[in-house]
Amino acid sequence: MPATSTHDLVVVGGGLIGSAIAWGASRSGADVILLDEGDVAFRAARGNFGLVWLQGKGVGKPPYMRWSLQAGHLWREFASLLVEETGIDIGWSQPGGLQFCFSEADLEKCRRVEAQTRADGGDITIAVLDRAAVKALVPAIGPDVVGGSYSTLDSHVSPLYLLRALQQGLLSRGGHYWSAAAATAIRHDQGAFRVDTPRGQVTGKRIVIAAGLGATVLAPQVGLSMPVRPERGQIVVTERVKPFFPYVGSGVRQTVEGSFLIGSSHEEAGFSEGTDVGTAASLCASAVRAFPQLAEVGVVRTWGSLRVMTPDGMPIYEESKRCPGAYSATCHSGVTLCSAHALILGPALAAGTVPEAVSTFRSDRFHVQAH
């Protein structure tokens, strides 16, 4: 394939957001090319906790809550389509999620979240449970657990298999995937977008900037603003143990293989993906409060990775006014929103529109003029 060939849509960024958009656009019949910097990138997918978590997501921010819940309800259809098309088991299951509470203040916060979600018309049921009700669901809880909240909408998935399946699905539909192809420059010329990469030049009728932390440099080249910053999260993985936690937990979950994933932290560490013993110890202590038996379980590895954060924590989706046909797409909930990015956003951007559901997530909300 000549590097200068023209495509309907160029997606810059081979993480979960870009890959979901590319696969979704290809399902709508568009000729799509996905440009991926490769594993040298600050790829959030490789350090992701794998939660599709809806309890409290966007609480007090109704548009974000509604978009997230729409994604949550799409996950069953999305997972089924992706697995059927690729044959790759992405490890998705929906046992429901438990938020553990260790004080009456924690429980009251859960009650406020449930009430606010209901007041804002959220399409999710959140049950606030006392200790007896939580223990009936999970007998292994420790004495510090005073209650919790539960929702059947929460689920989990393997982020790496999910990423692989999205890219395989794109290829199976005749789409194109270039690895080691970081965008170095983008130009808008005579209604087309020309992207320089180490592998050559790519041209597209439309372009999506979904390059994560790299978007701060690329987006302005096509008249877009993507003020994102890194936030580090660390995760601890234990050895495999006999399954005893069949639900999804906020900060602790047991994989199908038996290992526990414990996390995750929220750190201002610049572009460092490192780890430290103090943070790992703090994460493990929280997990042991929930499940005391984890104190005797060995840790096999820890890692750190970078989230992509906007100033207010909500996504950015926008079409450029200066260069129509250029779009931005970024969020820190790449797993939870993956279904909506694939089934709603991807086809819409391929057709040259921004869905009404995300029309409020423009970057100009950050351009507040001081008086």
Short mmCIF file of C-alpha atoms in Angstrom, two decimals:
data_model
loop_
_atom_site.label_atom_id
_atom_site.label_comp_id
_atom_site.label_asym_id
_atom_site.label_seq_id
_atom_site.Cartn_x
_atom_site.Cartn_y
_atom_site.Cartn_z
CA MET A 1 0.00 0.00 0.00
CA PRO A 2 1.61 3.31 -1.06
CA ALA A 3 2.20 5.61 1.90
CA THR A 4 0.53 8.48 0.03
CA SER A 5 -2.75 6.66 -0.60
CA THR A 6 -5.91 8.46 0.46
CA HIS A 7 -8.31 7.10 3.04
CA ASP A 8 -11.71 8.20 4.26
CA LEU A 9 -10.45 8.52 7.83
CA VAL A 10 -7.04 8.72 9.46
CA VAL A 11 -7.02 7.92 13.18
CA VAL A 12 -3.90 9.13 14.98
CA GLY A 13 -3.34 7.10 18.14
CA GLY A 14 -3.39 3.32 18.50
CA GLY A 15 -4.62 3.07 22.10
CA LEU A 16 -8.08 2.01 23.17
CA ILE A 17 -9.75 5.28 22.14
CA GLY A 18 -8.23 5.43 18.67
CA SER A 19 -8.61 1.70 18.05
CA ALA A 20 -12.28 1.72 19.09
CA ILE A 21 -13.02 4.70 16.84
CA ALA A 22 -11.16 3.09 13.93
CA TRP A 23 -12.97 -0.25 14.28
CA GLY A 24 -16.33 1.45 14.66
CA ALA A 25 -15.71 3.63 11.61
CA SER A 26 -14.67 0.62 9.54
CA ARG A 27 -17.89 -1.17 10.52
CA SER A 28 -19.80 1.70 8.93
CA GLY A 29 -18.03 1.10 5.63
CA ALA A 30 -15.29 3.74 5.84
CA ASP A 31 -11.76 3.12 4.58
CA VAL A 32 -9.75 3.67 7.78
CA ILE A 33 -6.07 3.77 8.62
CA LEU A 34 -4.91 3.66 12.25
CA LEU A 35 -1.51 5.18 13.05
CA ASP A 36 0.14 3.80 16.18
CA GLU A 37 3.35 5.04 17.75
CA GLY A 38 3.80 1.53 19.15
CA ASP A 39 4.62 0.18 22.58
CA VAL A 40 7.14 2.97 23.18
CA ALA A 41 4.13 5.27 23.63
CA PHE A 42 2.71 6.20 27.02
CA ARG A 43 -0.02 3.62 26.42
CA ALA A 44 -2.69 3.75 29.11
CA ALA A 45 -4.18 0.42 27.98
CA ARG A 46 -1.21 -1.60 29.17
CA GLY A 47 -1.58 -0.28 32.72
CA ASN A 48 -5.35 -0.10 32.88
CA PHE A 49 -7.28 -1.70 35.73
CA GLY A 50 -9.87 -3.04 33.29
CA LEU A 51 -13.00 -1.76 35.02
CA VAL A 52 -16.20 -0.79 33.24
CA TRP A 53 -17.30 1.21 36.26
CA LEU A 54 -20.52 3.27 36.27
CA GLN A 55 -21.32 3.89 39.94
CA GLY A 56 -20.72 7.57 40.54
CA LYS A 57 -19.28 8.18 37.06
CA GLY A 58 -20.17 11.74 36.14
CA VAL A 59 -22.22 12.33 39.27
CA GLY A 60 -23.19 16.00 39.34
CA LYS A 61 -22.24 16.29 35.65
CA PRO A 62 -25.34 14.96 33.86
CA PRO A 63 -24.01 14.97 30.25
CA TYR A 64 -20.94 12.96 31.27
CA MET A 65 -23.06 10.64 33.42
CA ARG A 66 -25.51 9.99 30.56
CA TRP A 67 -22.71 9.34 28.04
CA SER A 68 -21.01 6.94 30.46
CA LEU A 69 -24.23 5.08 31.25
CA GLN A 70 -25.05 4.81 27.55
CA ALA A 71 -21.66 3.17 27.11
CA GLY A 72 -22.33 0.86 30.06
CA HIS A 73 -25.57 -0.36 28.53
CA LEU A 74 -23.87 -0.91 25.16
CA TRP A 75 -21.10 -3.11 26.53
CA ARG A 76 -22.93 -6.44 26.17
CA GLU A 77 -23.71 -5.81 22.49
CA PHE A 78 -20.25 -4.39 21.86
CA ALA A 79 -18.40 -7.32 23.48
CA SER A 80 -20.56 -9.84 21.62
CA LEU A 81 -19.92 -8.17 18.24
CA LEU A 82 -16.18 -7.88 18.82
CA VAL A 83 -15.70 -11.47 19.99
CA GLU A 84 -17.90 -12.84 17.20
CA GLU A 85 -15.96 -10.89 14.59
CA THR A 86 -12.44 -11.62 15.82
CA GLY A 87 -12.67 -14.84 17.82
CA ILE A 88 -10.60 -13.17 20.56
CA ASP A 89 -11.82 -13.67 24.12
CA ILE A 90 -11.55 -10.17 25.61
CA GLY A 91 -12.37 -11.46 29.10
CA TRP A 92 -15.50 -9.34 29.54
CA SER A 93 -17.96 -10.32 32.25
CA GLN A 94 -20.61 -8.42 34.14
CA PRO A 95 -20.92 -9.73 37.70
CA GLY A 96 -21.82 -6.32 39.09
CA GLY A 97 -19.65 -3.99 41.12
CA LEU A 98 -19.18 -3.53 44.86
CA GLN A 99 -17.92 -0.31 46.41
CA PHE A 100 -16.72 -1.15 49.94
CA CYS A 101 -17.32 1.32 52.77
CA PHE A 102 -15.15 1.45 55.88
CA SER A 103 -17.01 4.14 57.82
CA GLU A 104 -20.42 5.71 58.20
CA ALA A 105 -19.04 8.69 56.27
CA ASP A 106 -18.24 6.36 53.36
CA LEU A 107 -21.77 4.98 53.48
CA GLU A 108 -23.27 8.45 53.53
CA LYS A 109 -21.22 9.35 50.48
CA CYS A 110 -22.66 6.31 48.67
CA ARG A 111 -26.16 7.43 49.62
CA ARG A 112 -25.48 10.90 48.22
CA VAL A 113 -24.14 9.44 44.97
CA GLU A 114 -27.20 7.22 44.61
CA ALA A 115 -29.58 10.09 45.32
CA GLN A 116 -27.81 12.49 42.92
CA THR A 117 -27.71 9.86 40.19
CA ARG A 118 -31.44 9.27 40.60
CA ALA A 119 -32.16 13.01 40.65
CA ASP A 120 -30.23 13.47 37.39
CA GLY A 121 -32.20 10.67 35.72
CA GLY A 122 -29.33 8.19 35.56
CA ASP A 123 -30.28 4.85 33.99
CA ILE A 124 -28.59 2.76 36.67
CA THR A 125 -29.69 1.07 39.87
CA ILE A 126 -27.35 1.52 42.82
CA ALA A 127 -28.19 -0.34 46.01
CA VAL A 128 -26.66 0.95 49.24
CA LEU A 129 -26.05 -2.06 51.51
CA ASP A 130 -25.34 -2.52 55.20
CA ARG A 131 -22.61 -4.86 56.43
CA ALA A 132 -24.90 -7.89 56.66
CA ALA A 133 -26.00 -7.47 53.05
CA VAL A 134 -22.42 -7.12 51.80
CA LYS A 135 -21.30 -10.14 53.83
CA ALA A 136 -24.15 -12.18 52.34
CA LEU A 137 -22.72 -11.41 48.90
CA VAL A 138 -19.04 -11.81 49.88
CA PRO A 139 -18.51 -13.80 53.10
CA ALA A 140 -14.75 -13.13 53.00
CA ILE A 141 -14.98 -9.41 53.86
CA GLY A 142 -13.01 -8.12 56.83
CA PRO A 143 -14.35 -6.61 60.07
CA ASP A 144 -13.63 -3.04 58.90
CA VAL A 145 -16.21 -3.23 56.12
CA VAL A 146 -19.37 -1.52 57.41
CA GLY A 147 -21.35 -1.69 54.17
CA GLY A 148 -21.15 -0.74 50.53
CA SER A 149 -22.97 -0.06 47.31
CA TYR A 150 -23.73 -2.45 44.48
CA SER A 151 -24.74 -2.10 40.84
CA THR A 152 -25.39 -4.81 38.29
CA LEU A 153 -24.18 -2.54 35.46
CA ASP A 154 -20.50 -2.63 36.47
CA SER A 155 -18.23 -5.10 34.68
CA HIS A 156 -14.61 -5.78 33.81
CA VAL A 157 -12.48 -6.77 30.81
CA SER A 158 -8.89 -7.51 29.82
CA PRO A 159 -7.62 -4.21 28.36
CA LEU A 160 -4.81 -5.81 26.36
CA TYR A 161 -7.03 -8.43 24.72
CA LEU A 162 -9.59 -5.70 24.10
CA LEU A 163 -6.97 -3.59 22.32
CA ARG A 164 -5.80 -6.56 20.28
CA ALA A 165 -9.35 -7.45 19.25
CA LEU A 166 -10.17 -3.91 18.13
CA GLN A 167 -7.09 -3.76 15.93
CA GLN A 168 -7.69 -7.27 14.57
CA GLY A 169 -11.31 -6.31 13.86
CA LEU A 170 -10.13 -3.27 11.91
CA LEU A 171 -7.82 -5.41 9.78
CA SER A 172 -10.48 -8.06 9.17
CA ARG A 173 -12.71 -5.37 7.67
CA GLY A 174 -10.06 -4.23 5.26
CA GLY A 175 -8.79 -1.38 7.38
CA HIS A 176 -5.13 -0.48 7.70
CA TYR A 177 -2.93 -0.46 10.79
CA TRP A 178 0.55 1.05 10.87
CA SER A 179 2.73 0.42 13.89
CA ALA A 180 5.88 2.45 14.60
CA ALA A 181 4.08 5.26 12.76
CA ALA A 182 3.92 8.19 15.15
CA ALA A 183 2.51 11.30 13.52
CA THR A 184 5.30 13.89 13.31
CA ALA A 185 3.41 16.60 11.42
CA ILE A 186 -0.12 17.17 10.12
CA ARG A 187 -1.13 19.57 7.34
CA HIS A 188 -4.53 20.58 6.00
CA ASP A 189 -4.19 21.07 2.26
CA GLN A 190 -6.99 21.45 -0.33
CA GLY A 191 -9.55 19.71 1.86
CA ALA A 192 -7.32 16.76 2.75
CA PHE A 193 -5.15 15.97 5.76
CA ARG A 194 -1.57 14.91 5.16
CA VAL A 195 0.21 13.15 8.00
CA ASP A 196 3.96 12.59 8.09
CA THR A 197 5.17 9.45 9.87
CA PRO A 198 8.50 7.56 9.99
CA ARG A 199 6.93 5.09 7.55
CA GLY A 200 5.85 7.69 5.04
CA GLN A 201 2.98 10.07 4.39
CA VAL A 202 -0.70 9.24 4.80
CA THR A 203 -3.58 11.29 3.40
CA GLY A 204 -7.16 11.31 4.63
CA LYS A 205 -10.40 13.10 3.91
CA ARG A 206 -10.96 13.31 7.66
CA ILE A 207 -8.72 12.85 10.69
CA VAL A 208 -9.19 12.05 14.37
CA ILE A 209 -6.57 13.08 16.93
CA ALA A 210 -6.75 10.37 19.60
CA ALA A 211 -3.07 10.43 20.48
CA GLY A 212 -3.41 10.69 24.25
CA LEU A 213 -0.66 12.78 25.80
CA GLY A 214 0.81 13.39 22.35
CA ALA A 215 -2.28 15.33 21.36
CA THR A 216 -1.06 18.54 22.98
CA VAL A 217 1.46 18.94 20.13
CA LEU A 218 -0.58 17.46 17.27
CA ALA A 219 -4.02 18.98 17.88
CA PRO A 220 -3.01 22.65 17.39
CA GLN A 221 -1.66 21.76 13.93
CA VAL A 222 -5.27 21.34 12.79
CA GLY A 223 -6.84 24.07 14.92
CA LEU A 224 -7.83 21.95 17.91
CA SER A 225 -7.13 22.41 21.61
CA MET A 226 -6.45 19.34 23.75
CA PRO A 227 -5.06 20.47 27.13
CA VAL A 228 -4.27 17.08 28.64
CA ARG A 229 -1.78 16.13 31.33
CA PRO A 230 -0.43 12.85 32.73
CA GLU A 231 -1.62 11.30 35.99
CA ARG A 232 0.22 8.21 37.18
CA GLY A 233 -1.57 5.16 38.50
CA GLN A 234 0.16 2.19 40.10
CA ILE A 235 -1.27 -1.35 40.23
CA VAL A 236 -0.25 -4.36 42.31
CA VAL A 237 -0.76 -7.95 41.12
CA THR A 238 -0.81 -10.93 43.48
CA GLU A 239 -0.11 -14.58 42.95
CA ARG A 240 -3.06 -16.76 42.01
CA VAL A 241 -5.38 -17.91 44.76
CA LYS A 242 -8.61 -19.87 44.91
CA PRO A 243 -11.45 -17.59 43.73
CA PHE A 244 -13.45 -15.98 46.54
CA PHE A 245 -14.46 -12.57 45.13
CA PRO A 246 -16.88 -13.08 42.22
CA TYR A 247 -17.75 -9.39 41.77
CA VAL A 248 -15.92 -6.31 40.53
CA GLY A 249 -14.55 -4.03 43.22
CA SER A 250 -13.45 -0.43 43.05
CA GLY A 251 -9.74 -0.78 43.70
CA VAL A 252 -9.66 -4.56 43.97
CA ARG A 253 -10.75 -7.34 41.61
CA GLN A 254 -9.93 -10.99 41.08
CA THR A 255 -9.11 -12.10 37.55
CA VAL A 256 -10.41 -15.30 36.01
CA GLU A 257 -6.93 -16.81 36.53
CA GLY A 258 -7.15 -16.15 40.29
CA SER A 259 -4.75 -13.21 40.66
CA PHE A 260 -5.90 -10.08 42.47
CA LEU A 261 -5.40 -6.69 40.86
CA ILE A 262 -5.07 -3.99 43.49
CA GLY A 263 -5.11 -0.31 42.64
CA SER A 264 -4.98 2.25 41.63
CA SER A 265 -3.20 5.39 42.76
CA HIS A 266 -3.63 8.98 41.56
CA GLU A 267 -0.24 10.69 41.43
CA GLU A 268 1.20 13.86 39.96
CA ALA A 269 4.50 12.41 38.76
CA GLY A 270 4.94 14.07 35.39
CA PHE A 271 5.81 11.55 32.68
CA SER A 272 7.33 9.02 35.08
CA GLU A 273 5.83 5.53 34.79
CA GLY A 274 7.78 4.30 37.79
CA THR A 275 6.65 2.58 40.97
CA ASP A 276 7.46 3.01 44.64
CA VAL A 277 7.14 0.79 47.69
CA GLY A 278 5.17 3.34 49.71
CA THR A 279 2.35 3.58 47.19
CA ALA A 280 2.23 -0.19 46.69
CA ALA A 281 2.08 -0.69 50.48
CA SER A 282 -0.80 1.78 50.77
CA LEU A 283 -2.75 0.05 47.99
CA CYS A 284 -2.18 -3.36 49.58
CA ALA A 285 -3.25 -2.10 53.01
CA SER A 286 -6.59 -0.95 51.57
CA ALA A 287 -7.12 -4.32 49.92
CA VAL A 288 -6.30 -6.15 53.15
CA ARG A 289 -8.93 -4.07 54.99
CA ALA A 290 -11.49 -5.47 52.57
CA PHE A 291 -10.08 -9.01 52.51
CA PRO A 292 -7.74 -9.83 55.46
CA GLN A 293 -6.67 -13.14 53.88
CA LEU A 294 -4.79 -11.17 51.20
CA ALA A 295 -2.17 -10.35 53.84
CA GLU A 296 -0.79 -13.87 53.34
CA VAL A 297 -0.78 -13.70 49.53
CA GLY A 298 2.43 -12.93 47.65
CA VAL A 299 2.86 -9.98 45.30
CA VAL A 300 4.26 -10.98 41.92
CA ARG A 301 4.59 -7.59 40.23
CA THR A 302 3.70 -3.92 40.29
CA TRP A 303 3.61 -1.37 37.51
CA GLY A 304 2.83 2.25 36.85
CA SER A 305 1.24 3.88 33.81
CA LEU A 306 -0.09 7.26 32.82
CA ARG A 307 -3.70 8.31 32.51
CA VAL A 308 -4.68 11.09 30.13
CA MET A 309 -6.45 13.78 32.15
CA THR A 310 -8.26 16.92 31.04
CA PRO A 311 -8.54 19.90 33.44
CA ASP A 312 -12.03 18.86 34.61
CA GLY A 313 -11.71 15.08 34.17
CA MET A 314 -14.33 14.93 31.41
CA PRO A 315 -13.74 13.99 27.76
CA ILE A 316 -13.01 16.27 24.84
CA TYR A 317 -14.75 15.64 21.50
CA GLU A 318 -14.75 18.43 18.94
CA GLU A 319 -14.51 19.32 15.26
CA SER A 320 -11.98 21.95 14.25
CA LYS A 321 -13.42 25.24 13.02
CA ARG A 322 -10.21 26.15 11.22
CA CYS A 323 -9.82 22.72 9.57
CA PRO A 324 -13.28 21.10 9.15
CA GLY A 325 -13.02 17.34 9.11
CA ALA A 326 -10.43 17.25 11.89
CA TYR A 327 -11.71 15.89 15.21
CA SER A 328 -10.37 15.50 18.74
CA ALA A 329 -11.14 12.54 21.00
CA THR A 330 -9.74 12.03 24.47
CA CYS A 331 -10.88 10.86 27.90
CA HIS A 332 -9.51 9.08 30.95
CA SER A 333 -12.22 6.37 30.87
CA GLY A 334 -11.04 4.59 27.75
CA VAL A 335 -12.32 1.20 28.89
CA THR A 336 -15.73 2.27 30.19
CA LEU A 337 -16.42 4.45 27.14
CA CYS A 338 -14.93 1.99 24.63
CA SER A 339 -18.31 0.62 23.59
CA ALA A 340 -19.71 4.07 22.82
CA HIS A 341 -16.55 5.10 21.01
CA ALA A 342 -16.87 2.03 18.79
CA LEU A 343 -20.61 1.87 18.18
CA ILE A 344 -21.55 5.57 18.23
CA LEU A 345 -18.55 7.90 17.91
CA GLY A 346 -16.56 6.03 15.26
CA PRO A 347 -19.38 5.77 12.68
CA ALA A 348 -20.41 9.39 13.33
CA LEU A 349 -16.92 10.83 12.82
CA ALA A 350 -16.48 8.75 9.67
CA ALA A 351 -19.67 10.40 8.38
CA GLY A 352 -18.43 13.86 9.34
CA THR A 353 -20.61 14.54 12.37
CA VAL A 354 -20.17 14.83 16.12
CA PRO A 355 -22.93 12.93 17.99
CA GLU A 356 -25.37 15.11 19.90
CA ALA A 357 -24.67 13.09 23.05
CA VAL A 358 -21.12 14.50 23.20
CA SER A 359 -21.69 17.95 21.74
CA THR A 360 -21.13 19.65 25.11
CA PHE A 361 -17.61 18.26 25.54
CA ARG A 362 -15.88 20.97 23.50
CA SER A 363 -12.56 22.39 24.59
CA ASP A 364 -13.90 25.95 24.76
CA ARG A 365 -15.31 25.14 28.20
CA PHE A 366 -11.76 25.70 29.46
CA HIS A 367 -11.48 29.13 27.85
CA VAL A 368 -13.01 31.10 30.71
CA GLN A 369 -12.25 34.78 30.39
CA ALA A 370 -11.10 36.43 33.59
CA HIS A 371 -12.75 39.70 34.62
#
